[in-house]
Amino acid sequence: MSATAPGLGHALDISTTSSTPFSRLVRVELRKTWDTRAGLWLLISTAVLTGVVMAIQLAVVVAQDLRVSYNDFLTSTNFSIGLLLPVIGILLLTSEWSQRTAMVTFSLEPRRPLVIAAKFVVGIGLAIVAVVIALVLATICNALYGAFSGATVVWDQSVEQTAYFVLLQVIGMLTGFAFAALLLNSPAAIVLYMVYSFVLPGLFGLGAALIGWFEDIQPWIDFNDAQTGLFDGNGMSGEDWSHFAVSGFIWLVVPLVIGILRVLRAEVK
């Protein structure tokens, strides 16, 4: 008669198994951002494109003897970072579903809110890293501008403007994250973000120019326009913050909440 393996036929007791620490989840989600070729090259492209844009700006202002300041160099990074950083936020969430790794992720860690929170923390962290890179590159370009042109170097970036710049990049990242959670599809979320960023502002502006009553409500529903004061150097008034809060609720908070609820309830296939 063959021996019966110990514990065979009994349920495996995992009640005493310790839960996965949140810090480990954050490290895992951070690793996912560069352990695929798409994620790695997207991160590299963001840094390289930002550097190229600033180098071109430096060459142009020196060649044409223009007068610029530190804030001018920093503002020029809004195009590259603002374009690619939200895509990183999108892939941070949708890659789980397109590559079907969500089955593994939620099997190893069934507490979906913690997984989403870890991705959220990583997204904000990457936005801050992008800001630090932009600040360093702007510092280098401004110093080189002074050396090449012989002009007085102007360091006009205040703490308030820096905080605005950080907020701007975090919003871009979170908007991409919200659209990703809403659609759970990389191409669809990227297309939606591009339409939201480059098509919708023009439609809002056209509507405000042609329709009187729409001009009154446009500031309250145009989140892109409400963010203008964060990077144009003019600051934000009380009314600007009101427009920012209302339009941000429409385009950021609502999609993010609906998207997170969808992720929490979605069937993993």
Coordinates of C-alpha atoms in Angstrom, one line a residue, residues 3-259:
A3 CA 2.0 6.0 1.7
T4 CA -0.2 9.0 1.6
A5 CA 1.6 12.4 1.3
P6 CA 1.4 14.5 4.5
G7 CA -1.5 16.9 4.3
L8 CA -3.0 15.4 1.2
G9 CA -6.7 15.9 1.0
H10 CA -6.7 18.7 3.5
A11 CA -7.2 22.4 2.6
L12 CA -4.1 24.5 2.5
D13 CA -4.2 26.9 5.4
I14 CA -2.8 30.3 4.4
S15 CA -4.5 32.3 7.1
T16 CA -1.2 33.0 8.8
T17 CA 0.5 34.1 5.7
S18 CA 1.6 37.8 5.9
S19 CA 0.1 40.2 3.4
T20 CA 2.3 41.8 0.7
P21 CA 3.7 45.2 2.0
F22 CA 2.5 48.2 0.1
S23 CA 6.1 49.3 -0.4
R24 CA 6.8 46.1 -2.3
L25 CA 3.8 46.7 -4.5
V26 CA 5.1 50.1 -5.3
R27 CA 8.5 48.7 -6.2
V28 CA 7.0 46.0 -8.4
E29 CA 4.8 48.6 -10.3
L30 CA 7.8 50.8 -10.7
R31 CA 9.8 47.9 -12.2
K32 CA 7.0 47.3 -14.7
T33 CA 7.4 50.8 -16.2
W34 CA 10.8 49.9 -17.7
D35 CA 10.9 46.1 -17.9
T36 CA 9.2 46.0 -21.3
R37 CA 10.7 47.5 -24.4
A38 CA 7.7 49.8 -24.9
G39 CA 7.9 51.2 -21.4
L40 CA 11.7 51.5 -21.4
W41 CA 11.9 53.3 -24.7
L42 CA 9.0 55.6 -23.8
L43 CA 10.9 56.7 -20.7
I44 CA 14.1 57.2 -22.7
S45 CA 12.2 59.1 -25.4
T46 CA 10.7 61.5 -22.9
A47 CA 14.1 62.4 -21.5
V48 CA 15.8 62.6 -25.0
L49 CA 13.0 64.6 -26.6
T50 CA 13.0 67.0 -23.7
G51 CA 16.8 67.5 -24.0
V52 CA 16.5 67.9 -27.8
V53 CA 13.8 70.5 -27.6
M54 CA 15.8 72.6 -25.0
A55 CA 19.0 72.3 -27.1
I56 CA 17.2 73.6 -30.2
Q57 CA 15.8 76.4 -28.2
L58 CA 19.2 77.3 -26.8
A59 CA 20.7 77.2 -30.3
V60 CA 18.0 79.5 -31.7
V61 CA 18.1 82.1 -28.9
V62 CA 21.9 82.3 -29.1
A63 CA 22.0 82.5 -32.9
Q64 CA 19.3 85.2 -33.0
D65 CA 20.6 87.1 -29.9
L66 CA 17.3 86.8 -28.1
R67 CA 16.8 87.6 -24.4
V68 CA 15.4 84.7 -22.4
S69 CA 15.3 83.6 -18.8
Y70 CA 15.4 80.3 -16.8
N71 CA 11.6 80.2 -16.9
D72 CA 11.6 80.3 -20.7
F73 CA 13.7 77.2 -20.9
L74 CA 11.6 75.4 -18.3
T75 CA 8.4 76.3 -20.0
S76 CA 9.7 74.8 -23.3
T77 CA 9.7 71.4 -21.7
N78 CA 5.9 71.4 -21.4
F79 CA 5.6 70.1 -24.9
S80 CA 7.7 67.0 -24.6
I81 CA 6.8 66.1 -21.0
G82 CA 3.2 67.1 -21.4
L83 CA 2.9 64.9 -24.5
L84 CA 4.7 61.7 -23.4
L85 CA 4.2 61.7 -19.6
P86 CA 0.5 61.0 -19.8
V87 CA 1.2 58.2 -22.2
I88 CA 3.4 56.6 -19.5
G89 CA 0.5 57.0 -17.1
I90 CA -1.8 55.3 -19.6
L91 CA 0.5 52.3 -20.1
L92 CA 1.1 52.1 -16.4
L93 CA -2.5 50.8 -16.1
T94 CA -3.6 49.4 -19.5
S95 CA -0.5 47.3 -20.0
E96 CA -1.8 44.9 -17.4
W97 CA -4.9 44.2 -19.5
S98 CA -3.4 44.3 -23.0
Q99 CA -0.6 41.9 -22.0
R100 CA -2.9 39.9 -19.7
T101 CA -0.6 40.2 -16.8
A102 CA -3.6 41.4 -14.7
M103 CA -4.4 37.7 -14.2
V104 CA -1.0 37.2 -12.5
T105 CA -1.1 40.5 -10.6
F106 CA -4.5 40.1 -9.1
S107 CA -3.9 36.4 -8.3
L108 CA -0.7 37.3 -6.3
E109 CA -2.4 40.4 -4.8
P110 CA -6.2 40.1 -4.9
R111 CA -6.6 43.4 -3.0
R112 CA -7.1 45.5 -6.2
P113 CA -7.4 48.9 -4.4
L114 CA -3.8 48.4 -3.1
V115 CA -2.5 47.6 -6.6
I116 CA -4.3 50.7 -8.1
A117 CA -2.9 52.8 -5.2
A118 CA 0.6 51.5 -6.0
K119 CA 0.3 52.4 -9.6
F120 CA -1.0 55.8 -8.6
V121 CA 2.0 56.4 -6.4
V122 CA 4.4 55.3 -9.1
G123 CA 2.7 57.6 -11.6
I124 CA 3.0 60.7 -9.3
G125 CA 6.6 59.6 -8.6
L126 CA 7.5 59.5 -12.3
A127 CA 5.9 62.9 -12.8
I128 CA 8.1 64.4 -10.1
V129 CA 11.2 62.7 -11.6
A130 CA 10.3 64.3 -14.9
V131 CA 10.1 67.7 -13.3
V132 CA 13.5 67.2 -11.6
I133 CA 15.0 66.3 -15.0
A134 CA 13.4 69.4 -16.6
L135 CA 14.7 71.7 -13.8
V136 CA 18.2 70.3 -14.2
L137 CA 18.1 70.7 -18.0
A138 CA 16.7 74.2 -17.8
T139 CA 19.5 75.1 -15.3
I140 CA 22.2 73.8 -17.7
C141 CA 20.6 75.5 -20.7
N142 CA 20.3 78.8 -18.9
A143 CA 23.9 78.7 -17.8
L144 CA 25.1 77.8 -21.3
Y145 CA 23.0 80.6 -22.7
G146 CA 24.8 83.1 -20.5
A147 CA 28.2 81.6 -21.4
F148 CA 27.6 81.6 -25.2
S149 CA 25.7 84.9 -25.5
G150 CA 27.4 87.0 -22.9
A151 CA 24.0 88.2 -21.7
T152 CA 23.0 88.5 -18.1
V153 CA 21.6 85.2 -16.9
V154 CA 18.2 85.6 -15.3
W155 CA 17.1 83.1 -12.7
D156 CA 13.4 84.0 -12.4
Q157 CA 11.8 80.8 -11.3
S158 CA 10.1 81.3 -8.0
V159 CA 9.0 78.6 -5.5
E160 CA 5.4 79.3 -6.5
Q161 CA 6.1 78.8 -10.2
T162 CA 8.0 75.6 -9.5
A163 CA 5.0 74.3 -7.5
Y164 CA 2.7 75.2 -10.4
F165 CA 5.0 73.3 -12.8
V166 CA 5.0 70.2 -10.6
L167 CA 1.2 70.4 -10.3
L168 CA 0.9 70.7 -14.1
Q169 CA 2.9 67.6 -14.8
V170 CA 1.1 65.6 -12.1
I171 CA -2.2 66.6 -13.6
G172 CA -1.1 65.4 -17.0
M173 CA 0.0 62.1 -15.6
L174 CA -3.2 61.6 -13.6
T175 CA -5.4 62.6 -16.6
G176 CA -3.7 59.8 -18.7
F177 CA -4.2 57.4 -15.8
A178 CA -7.9 58.3 -15.5
F179 CA -8.5 57.8 -19.2
A180 CA -6.6 54.5 -19.0
A181 CA -8.8 53.3 -16.1
L182 CA -11.9 54.4 -17.9
L183 CA -11.1 52.4 -21.1
L184 CA -8.6 49.7 -20.1
N185 CA -7.2 49.8 -23.6
S186 CA -3.9 51.5 -24.6
P187 CA -4.7 52.7 -28.1
A188 CA -8.1 54.0 -27.2
A189 CA -6.9 55.8 -24.1
I190 CA -4.0 57.4 -26.0
V191 CA -6.3 58.5 -28.8
L192 CA -8.8 59.9 -26.2
Y193 CA -6.0 61.8 -24.5
M194 CA -4.7 63.3 -27.8
V195 CA -8.2 64.4 -28.7
Y196 CA -8.7 65.9 -25.3
S197 CA -5.4 67.7 -25.5
F198 CA -5.2 68.9 -29.1
V199 CA -8.7 68.8 -30.6
L200 CA -11.0 69.7 -27.8
P201 CA -9.4 73.0 -26.9
G202 CA -9.8 74.2 -30.5
L203 CA -13.5 73.2 -30.5
F204 CA -14.0 75.0 -27.2
G205 CA -12.3 78.1 -28.5
L206 CA -14.4 78.0 -31.7
G207 CA -17.6 77.5 -29.8
A208 CA -16.8 80.4 -27.4
A209 CA -16.1 82.7 -30.5
L210 CA -19.3 81.8 -32.3
I211 CA -21.8 81.2 -29.5
G212 CA -22.4 83.9 -26.9
W213 CA -23.8 81.7 -24.1
F214 CA -21.0 79.1 -24.6
E215 CA -18.4 81.8 -24.1
D216 CA -19.7 82.2 -20.5
I217 CA -19.5 78.5 -19.7
Q218 CA -16.3 77.6 -21.6
P219 CA -13.9 78.6 -18.7
W220 CA -15.9 76.2 -16.4
I221 CA -15.6 73.2 -18.7
D222 CA -12.3 73.6 -20.5
F223 CA -9.7 72.0 -18.2
N224 CA -6.8 72.7 -20.6
D225 CA -7.6 76.4 -20.6
A226 CA -8.0 76.4 -16.9
Q227 CA -4.4 75.3 -16.5
T228 CA -2.9 78.2 -18.5
G229 CA -2.0 80.2 -15.5
L230 CA 0.1 77.3 -14.2
F231 CA 2.8 77.9 -16.9
D232 CA 2.3 81.3 -18.5
G233 CA 3.9 83.2 -15.6
N234 CA 0.8 85.2 -14.8
G235 CA -0.2 83.1 -11.8
M236 CA -3.7 82.0 -10.8
S237 CA -6.4 84.3 -9.5
G238 CA -9.3 83.2 -7.3
E239 CA -11.5 83.0 -10.3
D240 CA -8.9 81.0 -12.2
W241 CA -8.8 78.5 -9.3
S242 CA -12.6 78.2 -9.4
H243 CA -12.5 77.4 -13.1
F244 CA -9.6 74.9 -12.4
A245 CA -11.6 73.1 -9.7
V246 CA -14.8 72.8 -11.6
S247 CA -13.3 71.8 -15.0
G248 CA -10.8 69.5 -13.2
F249 CA -13.7 67.7 -11.5
I250 CA -15.3 67.1 -14.9
W251 CA -12.3 65.9 -16.8
L252 CA -10.1 64.4 -14.0
V253 CA -12.0 63.4 -10.9
V254 CA -15.1 61.9 -12.6
P255 CA -13.2 59.8 -15.2
L256 CA -10.8 58.7 -12.5
V257 CA -13.5 57.6 -10.0
I258 CA -15.5 55.8 -12.7
G259 CA -12.4 54.2 -14.1

